[in-house]
mmCIF file of C-alpha atoms in Angstrom:
data_model
loop_
_atom_site.group_PDB
_atom_site.id
_atom_site.type_symbol
_atom_site.label_atom_id
_atom_site.label_comp_id
_atom_site.label_asym_id
_atom_site.label_seq_id
_atom_site.Cartn_x
_atom_site.Cartn_y
_atom_site.Cartn_z
ATOM 1 C CA MET W 167 28.225 36.024 35.361
ATOM 2 C CA ASP W 168 26.537 38.176 32.752
ATOM 3 C CA GLN W 169 27.341 41.774 31.897
ATOM 4 C CA ASN W 170 24.207 43.125 33.595
ATOM 5 C CA GLU W 171 25.268 41.631 36.948
ATOM 6 C CA LEU W 172 28.764 43.106 36.668
ATOM 7 C CA GLN W 173 27.454 46.537 35.684
ATOM 8 C CA TRP W 174 25.088 46.737 38.647
ATOM 9 C CA GLU W 175 27.757 45.566 41.106
ATOM 10 C CA LYS W 176 30.051 48.281 39.811
ATOM 11 C CA LEU W 177 27.362 50.985 39.822
ATOM 12 C CA LEU W 178 26.146 50.152 43.335
ATOM 13 C CA LYS W 179 29.762 49.678 44.567
ATOM 14 C CA ILE W 180 29.062 46.319 46.199
ATOM 15 C CA LYS W 181 30.188 42.678 45.943
ATOM 16 C CA THR W 182 27.276 40.279 46.312
ATOM 17 C CA THR W 183 27.748 37.618 43.625
ATOM 18 C CA GLY W 184 28.147 33.878 44.154
ATOM 19 C CA ARG W 185 26.258 31.187 46.024
ATOM 20 C CA ASP W 186 27.249 30.192 49.567
ATOM 21 C CA ASP W 187 25.847 27.102 51.220
ATOM 22 C CA SER W 188 28.544 26.681 53.872
ATOM 23 C CA SER W 189 26.078 27.349 56.711
ATOM 24 C CA SER W 190 22.908 25.952 55.182
ATOM 25 C CA ASP W 191 20.953 23.185 56.866
ATOM 26 C CA GLN W 192 17.405 21.804 56.796
ATOM 27 C CA HIS W 193 16.007 25.103 58.139
ATOM 28 C CA HIS W 194 18.334 27.732 56.660
ATOM 29 C CA TYR W 195 18.813 27.648 52.909
ATOM 30 C CA PRO W 196 21.948 28.661 50.937
ATOM 31 C CA TYR W 197 22.795 32.275 50.191
ATOM 32 C CA GLU W 198 22.070 33.037 46.569
ATOM 33 C CA PRO W 199 21.492 36.626 45.463
ATOM 34 C CA THR W 200 18.363 37.567 43.518
ATOM 35 C CA PRO W 201 19.387 38.244 39.878
ATOM 36 C CA TYR W 202 19.516 41.950 39.009
ATOM 37 C CA CYS W 203 17.127 41.463 36.070
ATOM 38 C CA VAL W 204 14.487 40.277 38.575
ATOM 39 C CA LEU W 205 15.223 43.226 40.870
ATOM 40 C CA GLU W 206 14.804 45.602 37.914
ATOM 41 C CA ARG W 207 11.308 44.213 37.368
ATOM 42 C CA LEU W 208 10.520 44.485 41.082
ATOM 43 C CA ALA W 209 11.732 48.099 41.248
ATOM 44 C CA LYS W 210 9.528 49.034 38.263
ATOM 45 C CA SER W 211 6.441 47.372 39.786
ATOM 46 C CA GLY W 212 5.265 50.549 41.508
ATOM 47 C CA TYR W 213 5.322 49.012 44.995
ATOM 48 C CA PHE W 214 8.417 50.857 46.229
ATOM 49 C CA GLY W 215 9.008 54.536 46.919
ATOM 50 C CA LYS W 216 10.788 56.950 49.252
ATOM 51 C CA LYS W 217 8.212 56.538 52.015
ATOM 52 C CA ASN W 218 8.598 52.764 52.288
ATOM 53 C CA LEU W 219 10.669 50.810 54.807
ATOM 54 C CA PHE W 220 11.707 47.535 53.224
ATOM 55 C CA LEU W 221 12.737 44.396 55.134
ATOM 56 C CA ASP W 222 14.757 41.650 53.434
ATOM 57 C CA TYR W 223 14.734 38.262 55.175
ATOM 58 C CA GLY W 224 17.953 36.319 54.596
ATOM 59 C CA THR W 225 19.600 39.385 53.101
ATOM 60 C CA GLY W 226 22.962 37.708 52.583
ATOM 61 C CA LYS W 227 25.426 40.353 51.411
ATOM 62 C CA GLY W 228 22.665 42.934 51.042
ATOM 63 C CA ARG W 229 22.067 43.079 47.285
ATOM 64 C CA VAL W 230 18.268 43.497 47.414
ATOM 65 C CA CYS W 231 18.489 46.215 50.092
ATOM 66 C CA PHE W 232 21.152 48.214 48.269
ATOM 67 C CA TYR W 233 19.431 47.890 44.910
ATOM 68 C CA LEU W 234 15.917 48.859 46.008
ATOM 69 C CA SER W 235 17.207 51.715 48.176
ATOM 70 C CA TYR W 236 19.162 53.010 45.200
ATOM 71 C CA GLN W 237 16.338 52.639 42.668
ATOM 72 C CA SER W 238 13.355 53.765 44.745
ATOM 73 C CA GLY W 239 14.834 55.858 47.550
ATOM 74 C CA CYS W 240 13.237 53.588 50.171
ATOM 75 C CA ARG W 241 15.005 52.765 53.418
ATOM 76 C CA SER W 242 15.860 49.110 53.968
ATOM 77 C CA ILE W 243 16.745 46.627 56.678
ATOM 78 C CA GLY W 244 18.424 43.311 55.953
ATOM 79 C CA ILE W 245 18.209 40.381 58.369
ATOM 80 C CA GLU W 246 20.987 37.781 58.236
ATOM 81 C CA TYR W 247 21.654 34.940 60.691
ATOM 82 C CA ASP W 248 25.068 33.846 59.337
ATOM 83 C CA LYS W 249 27.775 35.993 60.941
ATOM 84 C CA ARG W 250 30.314 35.502 58.162
ATOM 85 C CA ILE W 251 27.848 36.478 55.404
ATOM 86 C CA TYR W 252 26.556 39.364 57.556
ATOM 87 C CA THR W 253 30.135 40.668 57.686
ATOM 88 C CA GLY W 254 30.037 40.805 53.874
ATOM 89 C CA ALA W 255 26.869 42.923 54.010
ATOM 90 C CA MET W 256 28.448 45.320 56.523
ATOM 91 C CA SER W 257 31.550 45.632 54.391
ATOM 92 C CA ASN W 258 29.352 46.427 51.345
ATOM 93 C CA LYS W 259 27.509 49.069 53.392
ATOM 94 C CA GLU W 260 30.784 51.010 53.748
ATOM 95 C CA THR W 261 31.190 51.356 49.969
ATOM 96 C CA ALA W 262 27.600 51.164 48.654
ATOM 97 C CA VAL W 263 26.089 54.254 47.049
ATOM 98 C CA SER W 264 22.855 53.645 48.986
ATOM 99 C CA GLY W 265 24.572 52.503 52.202
ATOM 100 C CA GLN W 266 23.256 55.410 54.258
ATOM 101 C CA ARG W 267 19.639 54.252 53.686
ATOM 102 C CA THR W 268 20.403 50.627 54.548
ATOM 103 C CA GLU W 269 20.957 48.822 57.827
ATOM 104 C CA PHE W 270 21.664 45.203 58.685
ATOM 105 C CA VAL W 271 20.799 43.122 61.728
ATOM 106 C CA LEU W 272 22.625 39.935 62.691
ATOM 107 C CA THR W 273 19.788 37.690 63.856
ATOM 108 C CA GLY W 274 17.441 34.947 62.745
ATOM 109 C CA GLY W 275 14.160 35.982 61.183
ATOM 110 C CA GLU W 276 12.271 34.054 63.849
ATOM 111 C CA GLN W 277 13.822 36.237 66.596
ATOM 112 C CA TYR W 278 13.458 39.589 64.850
ATOM 113 C CA LEU W 279 10.748 41.969 66.080
ATOM 114 C CA VAL W 280 9.376 43.804 63.046
ATOM 115 C CA PRO W 281 9.449 47.611 63.456
ATOM 116 C CA ALA W 282 6.080 49.381 63.095
ATOM 117 C CA GLU W 283 7.345 51.335 60.059
ATOM 118 C CA VAL W 284 8.138 48.242 57.970
ATOM 119 C CA ASP W 285 5.618 48.010 55.117
ATOM 120 C CA ARG W 286 7.418 45.844 52.542
ATOM 121 C CA CYS W 287 8.991 42.398 53.197
ATOM 122 C CA TYR W 288 10.974 40.261 50.750
ATOM 123 C CA PHE W 289 11.703 36.519 50.764
ATOM 124 C CA PHE W 290 13.845 34.490 48.357
ATOM 125 C CA ASN W 291 13.296 31.127 50.089
ATOM 126 C CA PRO W 292 15.626 32.034 52.977
ATOM 127 C CA PHE W 293 14.410 29.366 55.389
ATOM 128 C CA SER W 294 12.037 26.452 55.962
ATOM 129 C CA VAL W 295 8.250 26.743 56.184
ATOM 130 C CA GLU W 296 8.554 26.081 59.945
ATOM 131 C CA ILE W 297 10.612 29.268 60.340
ATOM 132 C CA LEU W 298 8.369 31.112 57.859
ATOM 133 C CA LYS W 299 5.357 30.434 60.105
ATOM 134 C CA THR W 300 7.110 32.088 63.067
ATOM 135 C CA VAL W 301 8.294 35.000 60.910
ATOM 136 C CA LEU W 302 4.795 35.619 59.539
ATOM 137 C CA ALA W 303 3.397 35.574 63.089
ATOM 138 C CA LYS W 304 5.891 38.327 63.999
ATOM 139 C CA ILE W 305 4.890 40.359 60.925
ATOM 140 C CA MET W 306 1.206 39.953 61.908
ATOM 141 C CA ASP W 307 1.957 41.048 65.496
ATOM 142 C CA SER W 308 3.609 44.195 64.178
ATOM 143 C CA TYR W 309 0.741 44.801 61.755
ATOM 144 C CA TYR W 310 -1.997 44.432 64.390
ATOM 145 C CA LYS W 311 -0.161 46.743 66.802
ATOM 146 C CA GLU W 312 0.186 49.349 64.038
ATOM 147 C CA PRO W 313 -2.236 48.663 61.133
ATOM 148 C CA ARG W 314 -0.827 49.886 57.814
ATOM 149 C CA GLU W 315 -0.512 48.988 54.158
ATOM 150 C CA CYS W 316 1.913 46.070 54.148
ATOM 151 C CA TYR W 317 3.032 43.879 51.232
ATOM 152 C CA LEU W 318 5.024 40.625 51.217
ATOM 153 C CA PHE W 319 7.059 39.609 48.161
ATOM 154 C CA PHE W 320 8.047 35.987 47.519
ATOM 155 C CA TYR W 321 10.547 35.384 44.718
ATOM 156 C CA TYR W 322 10.866 31.882 43.204
ATOM 157 C CA PRO W 323 8.438 30.435 45.778
ATOM 158 C CA SER W 324 8.740 26.759 46.688
ATOM 159 C CA ASP W 325 5.709 24.459 46.637
ATOM 160 C CA GLU W 326 5.865 24.345 50.448
ATOM 161 C CA TYR W 327 5.754 28.143 50.679
ATOM 162 C CA MET W 328 2.909 28.316 48.158
ATOM 163 C CA GLY W 329 0.878 25.693 49.969
ATOM 164 C CA TYR W 330 1.246 27.498 53.271
ATOM 165 C CA LEU W 331 0.720 31.064 52.015
ATOM 166 C CA MET W 332 -2.472 30.248 50.159
ATOM 167 C CA THR W 333 -4.083 28.937 53.364
ATOM 168 C CA GLN W 334 -3.441 32.063 55.459
ATOM 169 C CA ASP W 335 -6.580 34.118 56.076
ATOM 170 C CA GLU W 336 -4.535 37.212 57.025
ATOM 171 C CA LEU W 337 -2.817 37.251 53.624
ATOM 172 C CA MET W 338 -4.502 38.306 50.421
ATOM 173 C CA PHE W 339 -2.874 37.415 47.104
ATOM 174 C CA VAL W 340 -2.819 40.659 45.093
ATOM 175 C CA ASP W 341 -0.332 40.375 42.242
ATOM 176 C CA GLU W 342 2.310 38.342 40.470
ATOM 177 C CA LEU W 343 5.365 39.571 38.602
ATOM 178 C CA ASP W 344 6.115 36.996 35.912
ATOM 179 C CA CYS W 345 9.872 36.647 35.365
ATOM 180 C CA ARG W 346 9.913 33.601 33.067
ATOM 181 C CA ASP W 347 10.889 35.712 30.045
ATOM 182 C CA LEU W 348 14.138 36.714 31.802
ATOM 183 C CA PHE W 349 15.575 33.186 31.787
ATOM 184 C CA PRO W 350 15.631 30.189 29.453
ATOM 185 C CA GLY W 351 13.500 27.131 30.195
ATOM 186 C CA ASN W 352 10.076 28.623 31.033
ATOM 187 C CA ASP W 353 10.434 27.770 34.752
ATOM 188 C CA LEU W 354 7.028 28.330 36.387
ATOM 189 C CA ARG W 355 8.703 29.302 39.674
ATOM 190 C CA GLU W 356 10.350 32.317 37.993
ATOM 191 C CA ARG W 357 7.943 34.843 39.453
ATOM 192 C CA ILE W 358 7.368 37.093 42.434
ATOM 193 C CA LEU W 359 4.127 36.516 44.310
ATOM 194 C CA ILE W 360 2.781 39.547 46.146
ATOM 195 C CA PHE W 361 0.500 39.321 49.171
ATOM 196 C CA GLU W 362 -1.105 42.071 51.213
ATOM 197 C CA VAL W 363 -1.361 41.682 54.974
ATOM 198 C CA GLY W 364 -4.755 42.421 56.475
#
């Protein structure tokens, strides 16, 4: 683990490192936290501020929620279906510097009803495209009940995600944060795709 990761963990007073695929299956993918260098780029993108309510699908131990709440002042909600990993997020909430602006819900994304205030959603390939379809339908339901500016962020998107997202009339591709310079190998998936709902 590089120095940057350790420094952020210490500053935020959380423990979120390491991959966990003990509960992964064909529909739920392993827990792997978004690298802090990617989150730094996301936080500087101008899409997050104090007025936003951010929703992280497959939050794991809560890294993205804690980081963005700390950096931008936004409130955040993390959804996690794995009870053991969710326990890690709750334990981090007790020590995290931004814990008071963060909440976690133990549920699957396909069951979660999106609150009307949520206007930012983040995905790091947490589940299959089948589940993504259901999750997007729930986001759309929330949006149509309460129209608002709403952005979806997809980090390291799979070909399946890309293929599906680009065919959705309710989603408009608005931006891309290129992250290839942060890692060796010039991996074309090292980016965050940003879509606006509407």
